[in-house]
CSV table of C-alpha atoms in Angstrom, one decimal:
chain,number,residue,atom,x,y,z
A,18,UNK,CA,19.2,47.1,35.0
A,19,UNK,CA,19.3,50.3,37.2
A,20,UNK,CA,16.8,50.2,39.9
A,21,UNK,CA,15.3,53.3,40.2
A,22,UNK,CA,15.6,56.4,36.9
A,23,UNK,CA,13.3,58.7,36.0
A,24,UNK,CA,10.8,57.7,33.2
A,25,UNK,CA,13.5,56.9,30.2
A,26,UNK,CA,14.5,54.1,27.7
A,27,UNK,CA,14.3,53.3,24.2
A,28,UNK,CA,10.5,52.9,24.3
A,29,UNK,CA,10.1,56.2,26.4
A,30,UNK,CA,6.5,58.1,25.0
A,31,UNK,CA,5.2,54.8,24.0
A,32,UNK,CA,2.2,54.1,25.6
A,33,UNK,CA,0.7,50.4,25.5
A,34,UNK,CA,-2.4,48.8,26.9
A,35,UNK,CA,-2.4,45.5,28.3
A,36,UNK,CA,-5.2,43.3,28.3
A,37,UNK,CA,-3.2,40.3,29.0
A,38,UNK,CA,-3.1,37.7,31.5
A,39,UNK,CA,-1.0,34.5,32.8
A,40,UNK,CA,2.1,34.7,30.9
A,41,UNK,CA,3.0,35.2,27.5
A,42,UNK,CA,1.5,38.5,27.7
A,43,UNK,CA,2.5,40.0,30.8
A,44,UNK,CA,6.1,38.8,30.2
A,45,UNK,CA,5.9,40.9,26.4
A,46,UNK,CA,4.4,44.0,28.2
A,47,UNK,CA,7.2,43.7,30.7
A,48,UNK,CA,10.0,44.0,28.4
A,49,UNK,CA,8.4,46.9,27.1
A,50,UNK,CA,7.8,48.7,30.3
A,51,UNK,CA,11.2,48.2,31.0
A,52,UNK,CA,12.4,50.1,28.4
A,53,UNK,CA,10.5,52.9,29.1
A,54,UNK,CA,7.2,52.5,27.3
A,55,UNK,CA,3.6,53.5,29.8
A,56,UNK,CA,1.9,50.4,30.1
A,57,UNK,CA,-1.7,50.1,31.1
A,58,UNK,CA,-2.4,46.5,32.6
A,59,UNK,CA,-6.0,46.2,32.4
A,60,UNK,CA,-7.3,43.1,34.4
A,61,UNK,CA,-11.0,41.7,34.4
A,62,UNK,CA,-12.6,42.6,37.6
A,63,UNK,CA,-11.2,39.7,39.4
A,64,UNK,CA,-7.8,40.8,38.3
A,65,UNK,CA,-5.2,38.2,36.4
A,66,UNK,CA,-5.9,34.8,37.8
A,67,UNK,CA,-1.8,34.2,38.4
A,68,UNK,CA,-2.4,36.5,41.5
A,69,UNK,CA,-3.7,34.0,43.2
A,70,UNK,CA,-1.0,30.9,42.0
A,71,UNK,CA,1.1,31.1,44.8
A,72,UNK,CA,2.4,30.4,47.9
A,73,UNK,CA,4.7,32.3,48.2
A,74,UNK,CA,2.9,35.5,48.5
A,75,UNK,CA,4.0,39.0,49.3
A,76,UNK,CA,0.8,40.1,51.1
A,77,UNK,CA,-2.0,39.2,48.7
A,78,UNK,CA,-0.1,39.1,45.5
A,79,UNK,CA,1.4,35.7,44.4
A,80,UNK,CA,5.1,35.7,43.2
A,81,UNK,CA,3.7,34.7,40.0
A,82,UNK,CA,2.2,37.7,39.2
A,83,UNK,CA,5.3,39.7,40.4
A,84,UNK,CA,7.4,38.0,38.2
A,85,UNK,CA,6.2,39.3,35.5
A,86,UNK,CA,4.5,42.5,36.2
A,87,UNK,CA,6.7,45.2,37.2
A,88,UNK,CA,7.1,48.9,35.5
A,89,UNK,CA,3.1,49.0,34.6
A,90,UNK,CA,0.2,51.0,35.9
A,91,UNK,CA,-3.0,49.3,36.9
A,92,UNK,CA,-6.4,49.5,36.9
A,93,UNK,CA,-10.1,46.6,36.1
A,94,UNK,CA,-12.0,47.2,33.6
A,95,UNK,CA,-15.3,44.6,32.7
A,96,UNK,CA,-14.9,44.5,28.7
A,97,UNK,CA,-18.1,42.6,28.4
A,98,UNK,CA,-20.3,45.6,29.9
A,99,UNK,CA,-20.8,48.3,27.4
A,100,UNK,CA,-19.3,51.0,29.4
A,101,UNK,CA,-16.4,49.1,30.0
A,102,UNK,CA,-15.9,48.7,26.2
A,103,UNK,CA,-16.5,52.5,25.5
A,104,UNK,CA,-13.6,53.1,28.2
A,105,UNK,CA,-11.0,50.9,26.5
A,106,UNK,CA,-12.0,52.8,23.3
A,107,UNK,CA,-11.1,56.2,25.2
A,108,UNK,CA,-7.8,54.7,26.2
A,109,UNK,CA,-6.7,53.6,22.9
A,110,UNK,CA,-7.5,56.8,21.2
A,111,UNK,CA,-3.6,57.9,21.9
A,112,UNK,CA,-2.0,54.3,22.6
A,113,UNK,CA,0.3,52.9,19.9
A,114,UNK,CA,0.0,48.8,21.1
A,115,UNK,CA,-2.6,47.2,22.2
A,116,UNK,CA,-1.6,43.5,23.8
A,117,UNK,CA,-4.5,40.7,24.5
A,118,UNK,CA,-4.9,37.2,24.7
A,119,UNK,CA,-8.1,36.8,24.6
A,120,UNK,CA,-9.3,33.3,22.6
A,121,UNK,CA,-10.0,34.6,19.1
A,122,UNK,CA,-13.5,35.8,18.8
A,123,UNK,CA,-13.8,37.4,22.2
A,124,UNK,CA,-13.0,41.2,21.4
A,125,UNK,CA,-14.7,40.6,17.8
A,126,UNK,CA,-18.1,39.3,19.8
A,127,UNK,CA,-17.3,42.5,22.1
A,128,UNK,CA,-16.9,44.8,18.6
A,129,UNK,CA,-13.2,45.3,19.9
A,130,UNK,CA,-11.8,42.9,16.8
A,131,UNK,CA,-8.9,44.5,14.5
A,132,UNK,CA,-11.0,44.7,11.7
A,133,UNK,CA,-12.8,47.3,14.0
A,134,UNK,CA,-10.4,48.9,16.3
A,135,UNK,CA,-7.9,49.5,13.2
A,136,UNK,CA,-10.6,51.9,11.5
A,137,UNK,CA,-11.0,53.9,14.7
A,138,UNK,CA,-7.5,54.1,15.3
A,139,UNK,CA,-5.3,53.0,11.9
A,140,UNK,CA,-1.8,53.2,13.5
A,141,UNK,CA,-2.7,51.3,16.6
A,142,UNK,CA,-0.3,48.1,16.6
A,143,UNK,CA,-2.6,45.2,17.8
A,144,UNK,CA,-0.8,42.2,19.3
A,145,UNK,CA,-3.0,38.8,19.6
A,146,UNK,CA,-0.9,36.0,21.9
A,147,UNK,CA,-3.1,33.0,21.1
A,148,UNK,CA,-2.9,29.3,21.7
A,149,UNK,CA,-3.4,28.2,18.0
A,150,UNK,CA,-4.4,31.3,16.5
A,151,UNK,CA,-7.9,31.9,14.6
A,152,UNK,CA,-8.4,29.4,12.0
A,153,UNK,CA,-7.2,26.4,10.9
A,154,UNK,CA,-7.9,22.9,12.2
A,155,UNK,CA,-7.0,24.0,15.7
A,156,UNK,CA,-8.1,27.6,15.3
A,157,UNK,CA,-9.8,29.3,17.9
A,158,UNK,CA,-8.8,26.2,20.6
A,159,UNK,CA,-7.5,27.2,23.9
A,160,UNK,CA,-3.7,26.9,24.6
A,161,UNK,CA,-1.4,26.2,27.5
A,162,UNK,CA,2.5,25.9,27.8
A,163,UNK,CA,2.4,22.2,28.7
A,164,UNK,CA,0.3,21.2,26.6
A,165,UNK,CA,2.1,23.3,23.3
A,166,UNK,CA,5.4,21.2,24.8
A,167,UNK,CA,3.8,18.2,24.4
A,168,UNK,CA,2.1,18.6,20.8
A,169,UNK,CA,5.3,20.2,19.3
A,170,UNK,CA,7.7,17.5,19.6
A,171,UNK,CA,9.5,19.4,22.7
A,172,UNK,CA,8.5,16.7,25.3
A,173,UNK,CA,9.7,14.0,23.2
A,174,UNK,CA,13.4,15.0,22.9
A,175,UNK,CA,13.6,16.2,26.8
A,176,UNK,CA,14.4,13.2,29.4
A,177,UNK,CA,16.6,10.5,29.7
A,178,UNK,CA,17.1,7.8,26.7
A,179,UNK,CA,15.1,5.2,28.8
A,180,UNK,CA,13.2,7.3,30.6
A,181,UNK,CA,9.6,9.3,29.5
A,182,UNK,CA,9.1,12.4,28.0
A,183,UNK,CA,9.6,15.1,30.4
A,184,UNK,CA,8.0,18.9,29.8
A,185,UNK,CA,11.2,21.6,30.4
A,186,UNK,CA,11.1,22.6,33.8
A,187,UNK,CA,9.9,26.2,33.0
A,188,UNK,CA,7.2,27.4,31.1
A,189,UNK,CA,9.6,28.0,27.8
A,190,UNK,CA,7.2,28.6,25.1
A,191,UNK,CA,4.7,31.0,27.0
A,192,UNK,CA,8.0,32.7,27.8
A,193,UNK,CA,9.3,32.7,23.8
A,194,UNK,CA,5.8,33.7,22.7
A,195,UNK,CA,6.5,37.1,25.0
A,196,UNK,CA,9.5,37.5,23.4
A,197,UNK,CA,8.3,37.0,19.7
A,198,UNK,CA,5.4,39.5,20.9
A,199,UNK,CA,8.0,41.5,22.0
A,200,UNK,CA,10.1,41.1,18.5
A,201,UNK,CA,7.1,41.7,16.4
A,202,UNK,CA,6.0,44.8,18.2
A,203,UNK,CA,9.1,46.6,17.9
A,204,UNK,CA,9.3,45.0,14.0
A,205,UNK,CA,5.8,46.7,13.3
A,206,UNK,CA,6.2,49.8,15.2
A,207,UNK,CA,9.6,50.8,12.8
A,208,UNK,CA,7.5,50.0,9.8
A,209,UNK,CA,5.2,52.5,11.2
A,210,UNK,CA,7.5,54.9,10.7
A,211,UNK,CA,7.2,54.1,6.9
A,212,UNK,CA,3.4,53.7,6.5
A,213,UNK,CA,2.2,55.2,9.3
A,214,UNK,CA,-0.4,52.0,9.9
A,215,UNK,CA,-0.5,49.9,12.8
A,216,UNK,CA,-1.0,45.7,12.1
A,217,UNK,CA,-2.3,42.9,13.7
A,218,UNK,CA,0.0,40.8,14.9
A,219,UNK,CA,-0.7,37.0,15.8
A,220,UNK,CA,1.5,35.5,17.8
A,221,UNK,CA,0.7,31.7,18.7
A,222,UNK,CA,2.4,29.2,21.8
A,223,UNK,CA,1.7,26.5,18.8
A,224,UNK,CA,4.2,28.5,16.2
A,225,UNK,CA,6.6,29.0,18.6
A,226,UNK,CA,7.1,25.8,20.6
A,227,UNK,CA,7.6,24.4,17.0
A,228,UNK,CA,10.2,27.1,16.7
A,229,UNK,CA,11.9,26.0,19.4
A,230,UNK,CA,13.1,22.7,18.0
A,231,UNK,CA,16.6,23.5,16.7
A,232,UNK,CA,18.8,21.1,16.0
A,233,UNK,CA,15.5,18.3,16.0
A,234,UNK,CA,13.7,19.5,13.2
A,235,UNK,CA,16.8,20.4,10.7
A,236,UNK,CA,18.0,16.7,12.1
A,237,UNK,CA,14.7,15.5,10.8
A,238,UNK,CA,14.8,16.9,7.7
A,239,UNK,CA,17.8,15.8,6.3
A,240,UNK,CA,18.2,12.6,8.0
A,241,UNK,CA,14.9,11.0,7.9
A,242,UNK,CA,15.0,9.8,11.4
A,243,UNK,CA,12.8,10.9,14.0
A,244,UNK,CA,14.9,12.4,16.8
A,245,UNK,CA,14.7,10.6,20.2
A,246,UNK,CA,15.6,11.6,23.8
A,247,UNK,CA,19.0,11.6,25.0
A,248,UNK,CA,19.1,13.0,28.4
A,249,UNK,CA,21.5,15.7,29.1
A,250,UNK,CA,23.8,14.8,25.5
A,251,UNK,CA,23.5,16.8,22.6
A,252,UNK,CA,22.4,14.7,19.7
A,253,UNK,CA,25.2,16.5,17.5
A,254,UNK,CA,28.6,17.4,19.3
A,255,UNK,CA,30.1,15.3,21.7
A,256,UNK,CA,31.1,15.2,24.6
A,257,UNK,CA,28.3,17.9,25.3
A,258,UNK,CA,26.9,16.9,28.3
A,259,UNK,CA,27.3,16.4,32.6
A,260,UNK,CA,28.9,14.2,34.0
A,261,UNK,CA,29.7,13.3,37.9
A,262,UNK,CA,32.9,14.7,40.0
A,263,UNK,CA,33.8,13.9,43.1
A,264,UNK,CA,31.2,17.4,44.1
A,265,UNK,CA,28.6,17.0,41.9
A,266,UNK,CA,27.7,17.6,38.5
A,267,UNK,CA,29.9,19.3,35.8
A,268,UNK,CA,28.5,20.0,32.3
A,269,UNK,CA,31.5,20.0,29.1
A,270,UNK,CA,30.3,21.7,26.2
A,271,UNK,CA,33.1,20.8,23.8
A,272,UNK,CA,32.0,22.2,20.6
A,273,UNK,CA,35.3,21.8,18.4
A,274,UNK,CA,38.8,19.8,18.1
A,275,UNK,CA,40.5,23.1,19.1
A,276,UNK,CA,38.5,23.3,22.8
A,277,UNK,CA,38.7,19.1,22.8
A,278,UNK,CA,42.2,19.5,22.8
A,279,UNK,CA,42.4,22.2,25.7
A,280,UNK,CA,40.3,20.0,27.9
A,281,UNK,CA,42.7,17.2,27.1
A,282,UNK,CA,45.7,19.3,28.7
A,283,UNK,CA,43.8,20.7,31.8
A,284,UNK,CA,42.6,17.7,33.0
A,285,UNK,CA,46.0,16.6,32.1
A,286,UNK,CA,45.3,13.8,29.6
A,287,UNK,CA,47.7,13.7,26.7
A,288,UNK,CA,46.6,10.3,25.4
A,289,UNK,CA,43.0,11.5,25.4
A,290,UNK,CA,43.4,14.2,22.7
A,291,UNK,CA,45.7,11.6,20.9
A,292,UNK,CA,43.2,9.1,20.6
A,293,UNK,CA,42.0,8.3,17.3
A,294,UNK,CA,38.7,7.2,18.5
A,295,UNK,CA,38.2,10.8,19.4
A,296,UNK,CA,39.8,12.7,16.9
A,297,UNK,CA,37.5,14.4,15.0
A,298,UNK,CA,33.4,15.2,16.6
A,299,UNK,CA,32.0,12.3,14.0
A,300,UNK,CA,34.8,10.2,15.9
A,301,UNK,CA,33.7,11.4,19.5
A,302,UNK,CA,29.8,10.9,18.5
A,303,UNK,CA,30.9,7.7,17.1
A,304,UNK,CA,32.5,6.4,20.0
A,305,UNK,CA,30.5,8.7,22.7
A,306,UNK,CA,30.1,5.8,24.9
A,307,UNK,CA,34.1,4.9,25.1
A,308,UNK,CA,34.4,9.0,25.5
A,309,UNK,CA,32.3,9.3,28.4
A,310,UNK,CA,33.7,6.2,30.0
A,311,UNK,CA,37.2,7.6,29.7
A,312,UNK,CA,36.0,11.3,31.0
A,313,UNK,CA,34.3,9.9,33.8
A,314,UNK,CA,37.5,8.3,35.2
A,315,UNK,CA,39.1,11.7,34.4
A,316,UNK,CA,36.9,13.8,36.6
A,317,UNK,CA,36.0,11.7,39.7
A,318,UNK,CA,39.1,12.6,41.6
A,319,UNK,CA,37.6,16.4,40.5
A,320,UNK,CA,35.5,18.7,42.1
A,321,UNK,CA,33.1,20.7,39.4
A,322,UNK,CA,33.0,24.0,41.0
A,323,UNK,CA,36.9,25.0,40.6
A,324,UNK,CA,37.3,22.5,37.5
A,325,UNK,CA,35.0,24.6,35.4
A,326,UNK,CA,36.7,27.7,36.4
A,327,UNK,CA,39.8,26.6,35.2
A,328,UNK,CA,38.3,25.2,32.0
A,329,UNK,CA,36.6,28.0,31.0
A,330,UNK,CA,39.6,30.0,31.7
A,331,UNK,CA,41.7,27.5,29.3
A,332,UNK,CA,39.1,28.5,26.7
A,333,UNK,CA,36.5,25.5,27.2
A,334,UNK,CA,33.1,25.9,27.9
A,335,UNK,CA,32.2,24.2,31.4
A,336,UNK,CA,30.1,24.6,33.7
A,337,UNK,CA,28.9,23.5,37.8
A,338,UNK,CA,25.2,22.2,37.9
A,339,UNK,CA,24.0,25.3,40.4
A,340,UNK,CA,20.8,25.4,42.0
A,341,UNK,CA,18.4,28.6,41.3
A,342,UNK,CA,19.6,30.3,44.7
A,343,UNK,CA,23.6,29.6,44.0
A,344,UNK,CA,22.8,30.6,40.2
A,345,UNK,CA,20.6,34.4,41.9
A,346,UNK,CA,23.7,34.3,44.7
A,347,UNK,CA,26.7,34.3,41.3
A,348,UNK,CA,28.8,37.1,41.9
A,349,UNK,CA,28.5,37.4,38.2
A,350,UNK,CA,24.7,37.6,39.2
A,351,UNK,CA,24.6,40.8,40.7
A,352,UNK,CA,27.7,42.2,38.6
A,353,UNK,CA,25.6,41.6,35.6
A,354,UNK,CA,22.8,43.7,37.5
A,355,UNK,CA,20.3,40.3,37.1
A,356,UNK,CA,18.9,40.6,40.2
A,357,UNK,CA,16.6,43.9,41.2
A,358,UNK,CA,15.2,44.9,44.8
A,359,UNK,CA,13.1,47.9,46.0
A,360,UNK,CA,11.5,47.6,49.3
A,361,UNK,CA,10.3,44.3,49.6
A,362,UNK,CA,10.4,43.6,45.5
A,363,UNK,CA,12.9,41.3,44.2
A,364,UNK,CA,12.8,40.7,40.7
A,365,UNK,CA,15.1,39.1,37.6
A,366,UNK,CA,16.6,42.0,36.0
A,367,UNK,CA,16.7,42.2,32.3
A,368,UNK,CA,19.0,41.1,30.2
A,369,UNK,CA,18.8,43.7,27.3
A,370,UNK,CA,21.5,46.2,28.0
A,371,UNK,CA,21.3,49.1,26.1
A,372,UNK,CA,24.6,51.4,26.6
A,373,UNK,CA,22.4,54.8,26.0
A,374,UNK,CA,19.3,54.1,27.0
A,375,UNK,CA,19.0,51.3,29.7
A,376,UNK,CA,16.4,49.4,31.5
A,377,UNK,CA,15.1,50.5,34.5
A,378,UNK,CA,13.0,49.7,37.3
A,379,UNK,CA,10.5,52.7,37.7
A,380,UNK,CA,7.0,50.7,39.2
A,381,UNK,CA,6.6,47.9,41.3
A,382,UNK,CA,3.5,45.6,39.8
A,383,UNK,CA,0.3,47.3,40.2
A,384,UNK,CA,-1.8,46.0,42.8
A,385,UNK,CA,-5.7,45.0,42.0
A,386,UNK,CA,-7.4,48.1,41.3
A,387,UNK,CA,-4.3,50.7,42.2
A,388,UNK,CA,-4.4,52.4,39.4
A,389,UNK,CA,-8.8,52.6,38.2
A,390,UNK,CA,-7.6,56.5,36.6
A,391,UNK,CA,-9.3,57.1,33.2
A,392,UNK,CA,-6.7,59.8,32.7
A,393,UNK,CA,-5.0,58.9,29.6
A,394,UNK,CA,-3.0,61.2,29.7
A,395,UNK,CA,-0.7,59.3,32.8
């Protein structure tokens, strides 16, 4: 991700308004600005309510709400007051996306529903990002990332075998939902090019946490049985999983005979590979027990860090357990350009790379009220 271009990228003279908030959203409407598109973020008059989830702070904005903010302008707007309403209608008379996640009902009580907006503006592309989406048995309820993990079956296969079901340590199905958002507005926006209609879009944690379970849910439908924790092991290959050295940590994701075999000769282990008990990957599930026993004797004279350089080298997928500041300090890290700074912004870079038309870091996120400019034509 460059840091600083002039306004360019794929989504360059797209222009997209962002009523969201939290998450889901914001994360969406950052992919998008940083491919080029002119994103409004629009915040109630007490602004986004993860500007205040911190420490740490920089000055009066919470990391939070940097994270996941950059490369939009700002300004408030009180969408329950009539004048506000009549100025979001002004600034989506030229806007091609519109992205809310209000609970469904609150623009349609405010007469800013699709059914309304699409016959003012018929090409406008409106993204919901909902909890459950507006019907159905849970239609209309609010949602939240932990409790979408714990509904859709994601809690229940993350955490040790004996231990209890554990959310995933990041909020990985408000982030997924901003990436389908993301997905789907590019999706309708090309068939736009066809029709020359915008669509709603309804985009839901619920849908997408349960999209998440892959291999669980094709398990479950073919075997019958109801998948179960299994700590860091994969429930289908084996050995996929960490195990201890001498410094820490190493994960072996050993996904075929070929790669089983190359481990086998770098940690020097003829009789491994020659072991019937571990011949094929039903043999190594079958026997995973008597595998890891025999790999964790292998690997505690080791050290993980320059044992999965050499397996990965060798053609086996390994990898040291890094913490979040060795993992932002990789050399690979910053090669990869991953990590962003301007001034006193730091910032995950993105990881769509587009040869041609690249992402770029052209504004910091907006402070409260920077931005409160009418002009729709910025």
């Amino acid at each position: 991700m460059a840091p600083t271009l002039p306004n360019a990228g794929a989504l360059a003279g797209c222009k997209v308004i962002d009523l969201s908030r939290v998450l889901g959203g914001p994360y969406c409407t950052q992919i998008l600005g940083d491919h080029g598109a002119d994103v409004l973020k629009i915040e109630p008059p007490g602004g986004d309510e993860t500007r205040g989830w911190g420490p740490p702070f920089l000055g009066d904005t919470a990391s939070y709400f940097i994270g996941v903010n950059r490369n939009k302008e700002g300004m408030t707007l009180d969408l329950s007051q009539p004048a506000g309403q009549e100025l979001l209608r002004h600034l989506l008379a030229d806007a091609d996306v519109l992205v809310e996640n209000f609970k469904p009902g609150t623009l349609e009580k405010w007469g800013l529903g699709f059914d309304t907006l699409s016959q003012a503006f018929p090409k406008l592309v409106h993204c919901r990002v909902s909890g459950f989406g507006a019907d159905g048995p849970l239609g209309g309820l609010p949602g939240y990332d932990a409790c979408a993990q714990a509904m859709c079956g994601l809690m229940s296969v993350n955490g040790e075998a004996d231990g209890d079901a554990t959310r995933v340590g990041l909020p990985v199905v408000d982030m997924v939902t901003g990436l389908n958002a993301a997905v789907a507005i590019l999706l309708a926006l090309n068939e736009r090019h066809r029709s020359g209609l915008g669509q709603f879009l309804d985009i839901t944690l619920y849908d997408c946490a349960l999209s998440l379970l892959h291999p669980h849910a094709a398990n479950f439908f073919y075997s019958g049985k109801v998948p179960k924790r299994s700590g860091n092991a994969h429930p289908n290959i084996a050995p996929y999983e960490t195990l201890p050295t001498a410094s820490g940590p190493i994960f072996l994701a050993v996904g075929n005979n070929r790669q089983f075999a190359l481990m086998a000769q770098v940690l020097d282990a003829p009789t491994l590979a020659a072991d019937p008990r571990f011949a094929t990957n039903a043999d190594r599930l079958q026997n995973r027990q008597a595998l890891r026993d025999a790999l964790s004797d292998l690997l505690a004279p080791q050290h993980a860090a320059p044992l999965a350089d050499r397996l990965l080298r060798a053609g086996v997928p390994a990898a040291a357990v890094q913490t979040v500041d060795e993992a932002l300090a990789h050399p690979h890290t910053r090669h990869r350009g991953m990590v962003v700074e301007q001034g006193d912004y730091k910032g995950v870079g993105s990881p769509i790379k587009l040869s041609r038309t690249p992402a770029t870091l052209r504004k910091l996120p907006p402070a409260l009220q920077e931005a409160p400019s009418t002009n729709t034509n910025n």
